[in-house]
PDB file of C-alpha atoms in Angstrom:
ATOM      1  CA  MET A   1      -1.310  13.900  21.419  1.00 39.00           C
ATOM      2  CA  ALA A   2      -3.231  17.105  20.824  1.00 41.00           C
ATOM      3  CA  ALA A   3      -4.672  18.295  17.556  1.00 38.00           C
ATOM      4  CA  ALA A   4      -2.024  20.981  17.330  1.00 38.00           C
ATOM      5  CA  ASP A   5       0.685  18.322  17.340  1.00 40.00           C
ATOM      6  CA  PHE A   6      -0.070  16.928  13.951  1.00 41.00           C
ATOM      7  CA  GLN A   7       1.024  19.483  11.452  1.00 42.00           C
ATOM      8  CA  ASP A   8       1.686  16.652   9.031  1.00 47.00           C
ATOM      9  CA  PRO A   9      -1.748  15.645   7.768  1.00 43.00           C
ATOM     10  CA  CYS A  10      -0.488  12.618   5.906  1.00 46.00           C
ATOM     11  CA  GLY A  11      -0.128  10.665   9.102  1.00 46.00           C
ATOM     12  CA  ASP A  12       3.516   9.945   8.514  1.00 49.00           C
ATOM     13  CA  THR A  13       6.638  10.761  10.399  1.00 48.00           C
ATOM     14  CA  GLY A  14       7.712  13.444   7.981  1.00 59.00           C
ATOM     15  CA  ALA A  15      11.111  11.791   7.569  1.00 78.00           C
ATOM     16  CA  GLN A  16      10.382  10.283   4.184  1.00 90.00           C
ATOM     17  CA  PRO A  17       9.534  12.219   1.011  1.00 95.00           C
ATOM     18  CA  THR A  18       5.825  12.517   0.302  1.00 96.00           C
ATOM     19  CA  VAL A  19       4.380  11.750  -3.119  1.00 97.00           C
ATOM     20  CA  LEU A  20       0.909  12.837  -4.216  1.00 98.00           C
ATOM     21  CA  ILE A  21      -0.466  10.418  -6.816  1.00 98.00           C
ATOM     22  CA  VAL A  22      -3.350  11.644  -8.973  1.00 98.00           C
ATOM     23  CA  GLU A  23      -4.918   8.845 -10.980  1.00 98.00           C
ATOM     24  CA  ASP A  24      -8.545   8.065 -11.740  1.00 97.00           C
ATOM     25  CA  GLU A  25      -8.015   4.382 -12.487  1.00 97.00           C
ATOM     26  CA  VAL A  26      -8.182   2.844  -9.045  1.00 98.00           C
ATOM     27  CA  LEU A  27      -6.220  -0.325  -9.806  1.00 97.00           C
ATOM     28  CA  ILE A  28      -3.338   1.640 -11.309  1.00 97.00           C
ATOM     29  CA  ARG A  29      -3.416   4.100  -8.400  1.00 98.00           C
ATOM     30  CA  MET A  30      -3.386   1.245  -5.918  1.00 97.00           C
ATOM     31  CA  LEU A  31      -0.535  -0.563  -7.617  1.00 96.00           C
ATOM     32  CA  LEU A  32       1.642   2.549  -7.901  1.00 97.00           C
ATOM     33  CA  SER A  33       0.840   3.695  -4.357  1.00 97.00           C
ATOM     34  CA  GLU A  34       1.752   0.357  -2.830  1.00 96.00           C
ATOM     35  CA  ALA A  35       4.943   0.136  -4.875  1.00 96.00           C
ATOM     36  CA  LEU A  36       6.053   3.559  -3.668  1.00 97.00           C
ATOM     37  CA  ARG A  37       5.145   2.800  -0.047  1.00 96.00           C
ATOM     38  CA  GLN A  38       7.280  -0.326  -0.266  1.00 95.00           C
ATOM     39  CA  GLU A  39      10.107   1.924  -1.468  1.00 95.00           C
ATOM     40  CA  GLY A  40       9.710   3.965   1.712  1.00 95.00           C
ATOM     41  CA  TYR A  41       7.789   6.963   0.401  1.00 96.00           C
ATOM     42  CA  ALA A  42       4.783   8.482   2.112  1.00 96.00           C
ATOM     43  CA  VAL A  43       1.975   8.464  -0.416  1.00 97.00           C
ATOM     44  CA  VAL A  44      -1.211  10.498  -0.644  1.00 97.00           C
ATOM     45  CA  GLU A  45      -3.785   9.321  -3.168  1.00 98.00           C
ATOM     46  CA  ALA A  46      -6.162  11.514  -5.163  1.00 98.00           C
ATOM     47  CA  ALA A  47      -8.689  10.141  -7.634  1.00 98.00           C
ATOM     48  CA  ASN A  48      -8.711  13.252  -9.824  1.00 97.00           C
ATOM     49  CA  ALA A  49      -7.254  16.741 -10.075  1.00 98.00           C
ATOM     50  CA  ASP A  50     -10.004  18.296  -7.959  1.00 97.00           C
ATOM     51  CA  GLU A  51      -9.141  15.973  -5.081  1.00 97.00           C
ATOM     52  CA  ALA A  52      -5.488  16.844  -5.589  1.00 98.00           C
ATOM     53  CA  LEU A  53      -6.300  20.554  -5.283  1.00 97.00           C
ATOM     54  CA  SER A  54      -8.103  19.870  -2.001  1.00 96.00           C
ATOM     55  CA  VAL A  55      -5.019  18.111  -0.673  1.00 96.00           C
ATOM     56  CA  LEU A  56      -2.608  20.768  -1.962  1.00 96.00           C
ATOM     57  CA  GLU A  57      -4.657  23.665  -0.564  1.00 94.00           C
ATOM     58  CA  SER A  58      -5.232  22.089   2.854  1.00 93.00           C
ATOM     59  CA  SER A  59      -2.004  20.302   3.667  1.00 88.00           C
ATOM     60  CA  PRO A  60       1.696  20.935   3.742  1.00 88.00           C
ATOM     61  CA  SER A  61       3.026  20.461   0.249  1.00 90.00           C
ATOM     62  CA  PRO A  62       4.206  17.019  -0.854  1.00 96.00           C
ATOM     63  CA  ASP A  63       7.641  16.692  -2.429  1.00 96.00           C
ATOM     64  CA  VAL A  64       6.528  15.181  -5.728  1.00 97.00           C
ATOM     65  CA  LEU A  65       3.294  15.149  -7.724  1.00 98.00           C
ATOM     66  CA  ILE A  66       2.664  12.247 -10.098  1.00 98.00           C
ATOM     67  CA  THR A  67      -0.400  12.902 -12.210  1.00 98.00           C
ATOM     68  CA  ASP A  68      -2.333  11.298 -15.005  1.00 97.00           C
ATOM     69  CA  VAL A  69      -3.695  13.674 -17.665  1.00 97.00           C
ATOM     70  CA  LYS A  70      -7.181  12.636 -18.714  1.00 95.00           C
ATOM     71  CA  MET A  71      -9.416  12.441 -15.656  1.00 96.00           C
ATOM     72  CA  PRO A  72     -12.990  13.423 -14.794  1.00 94.00           C
ATOM     73  CA  GLY A  73     -13.377  16.741 -13.003  1.00 93.00           C
ATOM     74  CA  SER A  74     -12.936  20.436 -13.596  1.00 94.00           C
ATOM     75  CA  ILE A  75      -9.296  20.339 -14.747  1.00 96.00           C
ATOM     76  CA  ASP A  76      -6.956  17.797 -16.300  1.00 96.00           C
ATOM     77  CA  GLY A  77      -3.454  16.755 -15.313  1.00 97.00           C
ATOM     78  CA  PHE A  78      -1.722  19.387 -17.457  1.00 96.00           C
ATOM     79  CA  GLU A  79      -3.800  22.137 -15.879  1.00 97.00           C
ATOM     80  CA  LEU A  80      -3.054  20.726 -12.442  1.00 98.00           C
ATOM     81  CA  ALA A  81       0.655  20.689 -13.256  1.00 98.00           C
ATOM     82  CA  ALA A  82       0.493  24.286 -14.505  1.00 97.00           C
ATOM     83  CA  TYR A  83      -1.242  25.351 -11.291  1.00 97.00           C
ATOM     84  CA  VAL A  84       1.416  23.624  -9.222  1.00 97.00           C
ATOM     85  CA  ARG A  85       4.251  25.181 -11.225  1.00 96.00           C
ATOM     86  CA  ARG A  86       2.697  28.603 -10.667  1.00 96.00           C
ATOM     87  CA  THR A  87       1.885  28.250  -6.965  1.00 96.00           C
ATOM     88  CA  LYS A  88       4.389  25.688  -5.661  1.00 95.00           C
ATOM     89  CA  PRO A  89       7.436  25.845  -7.924  1.00 95.00           C
ATOM     90  CA  GLU A  90       9.484  23.753  -5.512  1.00 95.00           C
ATOM     91  CA  LEU A  91       7.162  20.765  -6.018  1.00 96.00           C
ATOM     92  CA  LYS A  92       8.508  18.274  -8.569  1.00 96.00           C
ATOM     93  CA  VAL A  93       6.005  17.069 -11.152  1.00 97.00           C
ATOM     94  CA  ILE A  94       5.844  13.847 -13.152  1.00 97.00           C
ATOM     95  CA  ILE A  95       3.113  13.568 -15.792  1.00 97.00           C
ATOM     96  CA  THR A  96       1.990  10.181 -17.082  1.00 96.00           C
ATOM     97  CA  SER A  97      -0.298   9.590 -20.026  1.00 95.00           C
ATOM     98  CA  GLY A  98      -1.210   6.992 -22.573  1.00 92.00           C
ATOM     99  CA  HIS A  99      -2.515   9.497 -25.102  1.00 89.00           C
ATOM    100  CA  ALA A 100      -1.226  13.021 -24.555  1.00 87.00           C
ATOM    101  CA  SER A 101       1.757  14.502 -26.307  1.00 88.00           C
ATOM    102  CA  PRO A 102       4.824  14.903 -24.106  1.00 88.00           C
ATOM    103  CA  ASP A 103       5.301  18.338 -25.670  1.00 90.00           C
ATOM    104  CA  ARG A 104       2.515  19.685 -23.490  1.00 88.00           C
ATOM    105  CA  ALA A 105       4.513  18.749 -20.401  1.00 90.00           C
ATOM    106  CA  ILE A 106       7.306  21.146 -21.327  1.00 91.00           C
ATOM    107  CA  GLY A 107       7.422  23.981 -18.847  1.00 92.00           C
ATOM    108  CA  VAL A 108       4.949  22.458 -16.389  1.00 95.00           C
ATOM    109  CA  ALA A 109       6.573  19.127 -15.488  1.00 96.00           C
ATOM    110  CA  ASP A 110       9.986  17.743 -14.629  1.00 96.00           C
ATOM    111  CA  ALA A 111       9.359  14.440 -16.368  1.00 95.00           C
ATOM    112  CA  PHE A 112       6.870  12.777 -18.686  1.00 95.00           C
ATOM    113  CA  LEU A 113       6.327   9.020 -18.650  1.00 95.00           C
ATOM    114  CA  PRO A 114       4.159   7.379 -21.303  1.00 94.00           C
ATOM    115  CA  LYS A 115       1.640   4.770 -20.171  1.00 93.00           C
ATOM    116  CA  PRO A 116       1.784   1.923 -19.632  1.00 92.00           C
ATOM    117  CA  TYR A 117       4.826   2.620 -17.501  1.00 90.00           C
ATOM    118  CA  ASP A 118       7.131   0.242 -15.772  1.00 92.00           C
ATOM    119  CA  LEU A 119       6.945   0.606 -11.982  1.00 94.00           C
ATOM    120  CA  ALA A 120      10.711   0.242 -11.675  1.00 94.00           C
ATOM    121  CA  LEU A 121      11.172   3.100 -14.131  1.00 93.00           C
ATOM    122  CA  ILE A 122       8.853   5.430 -12.279  1.00 94.00           C
ATOM    123  CA  VAL A 123      10.606   4.621  -8.984  1.00 95.00           C
ATOM    124  CA  GLN A 124      13.948   5.376 -10.619  1.00 94.00           C
ATOM    125  CA  ARG A 125      12.747   8.714 -12.031  1.00 94.00           C
ATOM    126  CA  LEU A 126      11.263   9.618  -8.686  1.00 95.00           C
ATOM    127  CA  ARG A 127      14.507   8.868  -6.887  1.00 94.00           C
ATOM    128  CA  THR A 128      16.487  10.913  -9.395  1.00 94.00           C
ATOM    129  CA  LEU A 129      14.159  13.900  -9.010  1.00 93.00           C
ATOM    130  CA  ILE A 130      14.266  13.819  -5.229  1.00 91.00           C
ATOM    131  CA  GLU A 131      18.041  13.406  -5.087  1.00 89.00           C
ATOM    132  CA  ALA A 132      18.406  16.409  -7.376  1.00 86.00           C
ATOM    133  CA  THR A 133      16.669  18.697  -4.888  1.00 77.00           C
TER     134      THR A 133
ATOM    135  CA  MET B   1      -2.140 -12.954 -11.813  1.00 39.00           C
ATOM    136  CA  SER B   2      -4.348 -10.034 -10.876  1.00 44.00           C
ATOM    137  CA  GLN B   3      -2.931  -6.775  -9.603  1.00 45.00           C
ATOM    138  CA  ILE B   4      -4.099  -7.428  -6.058  1.00 47.00           C
ATOM    139  CA  GLU B   5      -2.628 -10.928  -6.122  1.00 42.00           C
ATOM    140  CA  SER B   6       0.713  -9.562  -7.219  1.00 41.00           C
ATOM    141  CA  GLU B   7       0.680  -7.170  -4.281  1.00 42.00           C
ATOM    142  CA  THR B   8      -0.389  -9.687  -1.680  1.00 39.00           C
ATOM    143  CA  SER B   9       2.281 -12.103  -2.805  1.00 40.00           C
ATOM    144  CA  THR B  10       4.762  -9.701  -1.252  1.00 41.00           C
ATOM    145  CA  GLY B  11       3.503 -10.703   2.165  1.00 44.00           C
ATOM    146  CA  ALA B  12       1.431  -7.612   2.873  1.00 51.00           C
ATOM    147  CA  ALA B  13      -0.766  -7.407   5.959  1.00 71.00           C
ATOM    148  CA  GLU B  14      -4.517  -7.956   6.181  1.00 89.00           C
ATOM    149  CA  ALA B  15      -6.187  -5.361   4.000  1.00 97.00           C
ATOM    150  CA  VAL B  16      -8.850  -2.791   4.781  1.00 98.00           C
ATOM    151  CA  LEU B  17     -10.668  -1.076   1.918  1.00 98.00           C
ATOM    152  CA  VAL B  18     -11.515   2.539   2.803  1.00 98.00           C
ATOM    153  CA  VAL B  19     -14.251   4.076   0.636  1.00 98.00           C
ATOM    154  CA  ASP B  20     -15.009   7.786   0.816  1.00 96.00           C
ATOM    155  CA  ASP B  21     -15.553  10.480  -1.795  1.00 95.00           C
ATOM    156  CA  GLU B  22     -14.078  13.157   0.497  1.00 95.00           C
ATOM    157  CA  VAL B  23     -10.355  12.907  -0.066  1.00 96.00           C
ATOM    158  CA  LEU B  24      -9.361  14.639   3.167  1.00 96.00           C
ATOM    159  CA  VAL B  25     -11.393  12.184   5.238  1.00 97.00           C
ATOM    160  CA  ARG B  26     -10.231   9.170   3.256  1.00 97.00           C
ATOM    161  CA  MET B  27      -6.595  10.239   3.465  1.00 97.00           C
ATOM    162  CA  VAL B  28      -6.563  10.594   7.243  1.00 97.00           C
ATOM    163  CA  ILE B  29      -8.573   7.444   7.987  1.00 98.00           C
ATOM    164  CA  ALA B  30      -6.360   5.434   5.632  1.00 98.00           C
ATOM    165  CA  ALA B  31      -3.177   6.856   7.170  1.00 96.00           C
ATOM    166  CA  TYR B  32      -4.413   5.939  10.646  1.00 97.00           C
ATOM    167  CA  LEU B  33      -5.192   2.356   9.672  1.00 97.00           C
ATOM    168  CA  ARG B  34      -1.750   2.062   8.060  1.00 96.00           C
ATOM    169  CA  ASP B  35      -0.233   3.347  11.288  1.00 95.00           C
ATOM    170  CA  CYS B  36      -2.221   0.552  12.959  1.00 95.00           C
ATOM    171  CA  GLY B  37      -0.406  -2.001  10.809  1.00 95.00           C
ATOM    172  CA  TYR B  38      -3.005  -2.689   8.164  1.00 96.00           C
ATOM    173  CA  ARG B  39      -2.521  -2.714   4.458  1.00 96.00           C
ATOM    174  CA  VAL B  40      -5.036  -0.126   3.239  1.00 98.00           C
ATOM    175  CA  ILE B  41      -6.579   0.277  -0.198  1.00 98.00           C
ATOM    176  CA  GLU B  42      -8.332   3.550  -0.940  1.00 98.00           C
ATOM    177  CA  ALA B  43     -11.413   3.901  -3.125  1.00 98.00           C
ATOM    178  CA  ALA B  44     -12.948   7.272  -3.964  1.00 96.00           C
ATOM    179  CA  SER B  45     -16.383   5.890  -4.823  1.00 95.00           C
ATOM    180  CA  PRO B  46     -18.521   2.744  -4.547  1.00 96.00           C
ATOM    181  CA  ASP B  47     -17.729   2.043  -8.199  1.00 95.00           C
ATOM    182  CA  GLU B  48     -14.007   2.057  -7.446  1.00 97.00           C
ATOM    183  CA  ALA B  49     -14.650  -0.165  -4.425  1.00 97.00           C
ATOM    184  CA  ARG B  50     -16.530  -2.695  -6.546  1.00 96.00           C
ATOM    185  CA  LEU B  51     -13.676  -2.804  -9.035  1.00 97.00           C
ATOM    186  CA  VAL B  52     -11.112  -3.378  -6.294  1.00 98.00           C
ATOM    187  CA  ILE B  53     -13.207  -6.138  -4.695  1.00 98.00           C
ATOM    188  CA  GLU B  54     -13.770  -7.821  -8.057  1.00 97.00           C
ATOM    189  CA  HIS B  55      -9.996  -8.010  -8.476  1.00 97.00           C
ATOM    190  CA  ASP B  56      -9.385  -9.296  -4.956  1.00 96.00           C
ATOM    191  CA  ASP B  57      -9.039 -12.877  -6.129  1.00 93.00           C
ATOM    192  CA  GLU B  58      -6.890 -13.900  -3.185  1.00 91.00           C
ATOM    193  CA  GLY B  59      -9.273 -12.549  -0.556  1.00 95.00           C
ATOM    194  CA  ALA B  60      -6.721 -10.091   0.809  1.00 96.00           C
ATOM    195  CA  ILE B  61      -9.442  -7.634   1.820  1.00 98.00           C
ATOM    196  CA  SER B  62     -11.217  -8.526   5.042  1.00 97.00           C
ATOM    197  CA  ILE B  63     -12.863  -5.246   6.073  1.00 98.00           C
ATOM    198  CA  VAL B  64     -14.582  -2.473   4.110  1.00 98.00           C
ATOM    199  CA  LEU B  65     -14.966   0.866   5.895  1.00 98.00           C
ATOM    200  CA  SER B  66     -17.228   3.058   3.797  1.00 97.00           C
ATOM    201  CA  GLY B  67     -18.879   6.428   3.910  1.00 96.00           C
ATOM    202  CA  VAL B  68     -22.645   6.487   3.468  1.00 95.00           C
ATOM    203  CA  ALA B  69     -23.731   9.428   1.340  1.00 89.00           C
ATOM    204  CA  MET B  70     -21.588   9.888  -1.724  1.00 86.00           C
ATOM    205  CA  PRO B  71     -23.937  12.006  -3.847  1.00 77.00           C
ATOM    206  CA  ALA B  72     -22.193  11.796  -7.175  1.00 70.00           C
ATOM    207  CA  GLN B  73     -21.072   8.238  -6.755  1.00 69.00           C
ATOM    208  CA  GLY B  74     -23.899   6.091  -5.354  1.00 78.00           C
ATOM    209  CA  ASP B  75     -24.102   5.354  -1.658  1.00 92.00           C
ATOM    210  CA  GLY B  76     -22.627   3.128   0.998  1.00 95.00           C
ATOM    211  CA  PHE B  77     -25.831   1.171   1.595  1.00 95.00           C
ATOM    212  CA  GLU B  78     -25.953   0.015  -2.024  1.00 95.00           C
ATOM    213  CA  LEU B  79     -22.299  -0.915  -1.826  1.00 96.00           C
ATOM    214  CA  ALA B  80     -22.926  -2.883   1.383  1.00 97.00           C
ATOM    215  CA  GLN B  81     -25.777  -4.795  -0.266  1.00 96.00           C
ATOM    216  CA  TRP B  82     -23.618  -5.559  -3.279  1.00 96.00           C
ATOM    217  CA  ILE B  83     -20.824  -6.830  -1.039  1.00 98.00           C
ATOM    218  CA  ARG B  84     -23.262  -8.933   0.990  1.00 97.00           C
ATOM    219  CA  GLN B  85     -24.296 -10.720  -2.209  1.00 97.00           C
ATOM    220  CA  ARG B  86     -20.832 -11.075  -3.750  1.00 96.00           C
ATOM    221  CA  ARG B  87     -18.506 -11.354  -0.780  1.00 97.00           C
ATOM    222  CA  PRO B  88     -20.416 -12.284   2.377  1.00 97.00           C
ATOM    223  CA  ASP B  89     -17.091 -13.011   4.055  1.00 96.00           C
ATOM    224  CA  LEU B  90     -16.245  -9.300   4.128  1.00 97.00           C
ATOM    225  CA  GLU B  91     -17.012  -7.232   7.193  1.00 97.00           C
ATOM    226  CA  VAL B  92     -18.662  -3.988   6.123  1.00 98.00           C
ATOM    227  CA  VAL B  93     -18.639  -0.947   8.392  1.00 98.00           C
ATOM    228  CA  LEU B  94     -20.636   2.104   7.327  1.00 97.00           C
ATOM    229  CA  ALA B  95     -19.802   5.488   8.799  1.00 97.00           C
ATOM    230  CA  GLY B  96     -21.963   8.479   7.936  1.00 94.00           C
ATOM    231  CA  THR B  97     -19.805  11.197   9.448  1.00 96.00           C
ATOM    232  CA  PRO B  98     -16.095  11.798   9.975  1.00 96.00           C
ATOM    233  CA  ALA B  99     -16.629  11.262  13.705  1.00 97.00           C
ATOM    234  CA  ARG B 100     -18.165   7.845  13.102  1.00 97.00           C
ATOM    235  CA  ALA B 101     -15.443   6.990  10.618  1.00 97.00           C
ATOM    236  CA  ALA B 102     -12.777   7.877  13.171  1.00 97.00           C
ATOM    237  CA  ASP B 103     -14.506   5.781  15.860  1.00 97.00           C
ATOM    238  CA  ALA B 104     -14.895   2.860  13.476  1.00 97.00           C
ATOM    239  CA  ALA B 105     -11.247   3.098  12.468  1.00 97.00           C
ATOM    240  CA  GLY B 106     -10.348   3.061  16.165  1.00 97.00           C
ATOM    241  CA  ASP B 107     -12.356  -0.132  16.680  1.00 96.00           C
ATOM    242  CA  ILE B 108     -10.719  -1.757  13.656  1.00 97.00           C
ATOM    243  CA  CYS B 109      -7.322  -0.655  14.907  1.00 96.00           C
ATOM    244  CA  GLN B 110      -8.028  -2.055  18.379  1.00 94.00           C
ATOM    245  CA  ARG B 111      -8.358  -5.597  17.029  1.00 91.00           C
ATOM    246  CA  GLY B 112      -5.717  -5.213  14.370  1.00 87.00           C
ATOM    247  CA  PRO B 113      -2.158  -6.428  13.978  1.00 88.00           C
ATOM    248  CA  MET B 114      -0.643  -4.061  16.524  1.00 86.00           C
ATOM    249  CA  LEU B 115      -0.859  -4.540  20.266  1.00 81.00           C
ATOM    250  CA  ALA B 116      -1.864  -0.971  20.990  1.00 85.00           C
ATOM    251  CA  LYS B 117      -3.364   1.932  19.088  1.00 88.00           C
ATOM    252  CA  PRO B 118      -0.668   4.333  17.882  1.00 92.00           C
ATOM    253  CA  TYR B 119      -2.980   7.193  18.893  1.00 93.00           C
ATOM    254  CA  GLU B 120      -6.616   7.722  19.773  1.00 94.00           C
ATOM    255  CA  PRO B 121      -9.452   8.128  17.250  1.00 95.00           C
ATOM    256  CA  GLN B 122     -10.065  11.631  18.613  1.00 95.00           C
ATOM    257  CA  VAL B 123      -6.707  12.620  17.161  1.00 95.00           C
ATOM    258  CA  VAL B 124      -7.879  11.279  13.797  1.00 95.00           C
ATOM    259  CA  LEU B 125     -11.075  13.301  14.010  1.00 96.00           C
ATOM    260  CA  ASP B 126      -9.198  16.443  15.057  1.00 96.00           C
ATOM    261  CA  ARG B 127      -6.888  15.970  12.099  1.00 95.00           C
ATOM    262  CA  ILE B 128      -9.825  15.651   9.682  1.00 95.00           C
ATOM    263  CA  ARG B 129     -11.493  18.750  11.093  1.00 95.00           C
ATOM    264  CA  TRP B 130      -8.252  20.703  10.898  1.00 94.00           C
ATOM    265  CA  LEU B 131      -7.781  19.792   7.238  1.00 95.00           C
ATOM    266  CA  LEU B 132     -11.397  20.520   6.313  1.00 93.00           C
ATOM    267  CA  SER B 133     -11.178  23.911   8.004  1.00 93.00           C
ATOM    268  CA  ARG B 134      -8.176  24.835   5.863  1.00 91.00           C
ATOM    269  CA  ARG B 135      -9.799  23.913   2.577  1.00 82.00           C
ATOM    270  CA  PRO B 136     -10.892  26.988   0.630  1.00 75.00           C
ATOM    271  CA  ARG B 137     -14.644  27.326   0.393  1.00 67.00           C
ATOM    272  CA  PRO B 138     -16.114  27.073  -3.117  1.00 61.00           C
ATOM    273  CA  GLN B 139     -16.840  30.472  -4.612  1.00 56.00           C
ATOM    274  CA  THR B 140     -20.531  31.172  -5.152  1.00 48.00           C
TER     275      THR B 140
END
């Protein structure tokens, strides 16, 4: 296989939808990532919004972004969602937060899930969003 | 039951913890090891790695593949020393460059759950370089 063959940088077949998870709490990120992989999604993990920007600007776009709000780094999850809505309007966005008001998600996200969230619920919302596209 | 226990109870494969503060390197190395049949946990810093290991009550993690210099986050040598004291059963592999990380991942893959490598480490390195070349440079 040559370097030019792998246009998909996520290392996956490209058949399954790809989800970019942005979460600074590693145990939550791990739990959600593994749950979604078991559901058959390709998952890319970012520990903050700056890492997510690196992924988004270097790679083919994922299908769904799931982001926390309050994270260390230059921008927060709302700002990341606003950037995505502006530059990649086809990318579905789910915002999760334990503190932020869901009102701020209006216009920049397709769904808002308060933390702590139930993994089954987030999988269901994800499936609904992807089926709607 | 800890979070890692709840995951391993699903019958997941032997786990490798990949530690790197460069997301594009971590993403590709982790994807390769998953393609090799491993369960892979990603940590973006030594602090995250310590937290994951502290919650690995069932001993699901057997290998830690870590970067060395992580300027804002501590370094791989300190992490290796910490692991040696807390979890001497873990194999720790330090890789200071993407090329070394790709080679190390190839070695881990070679003795992993699959009979053959899905692709060569050079492909992993080429993928990392391709991604890094596409990343916009910071404005000065």
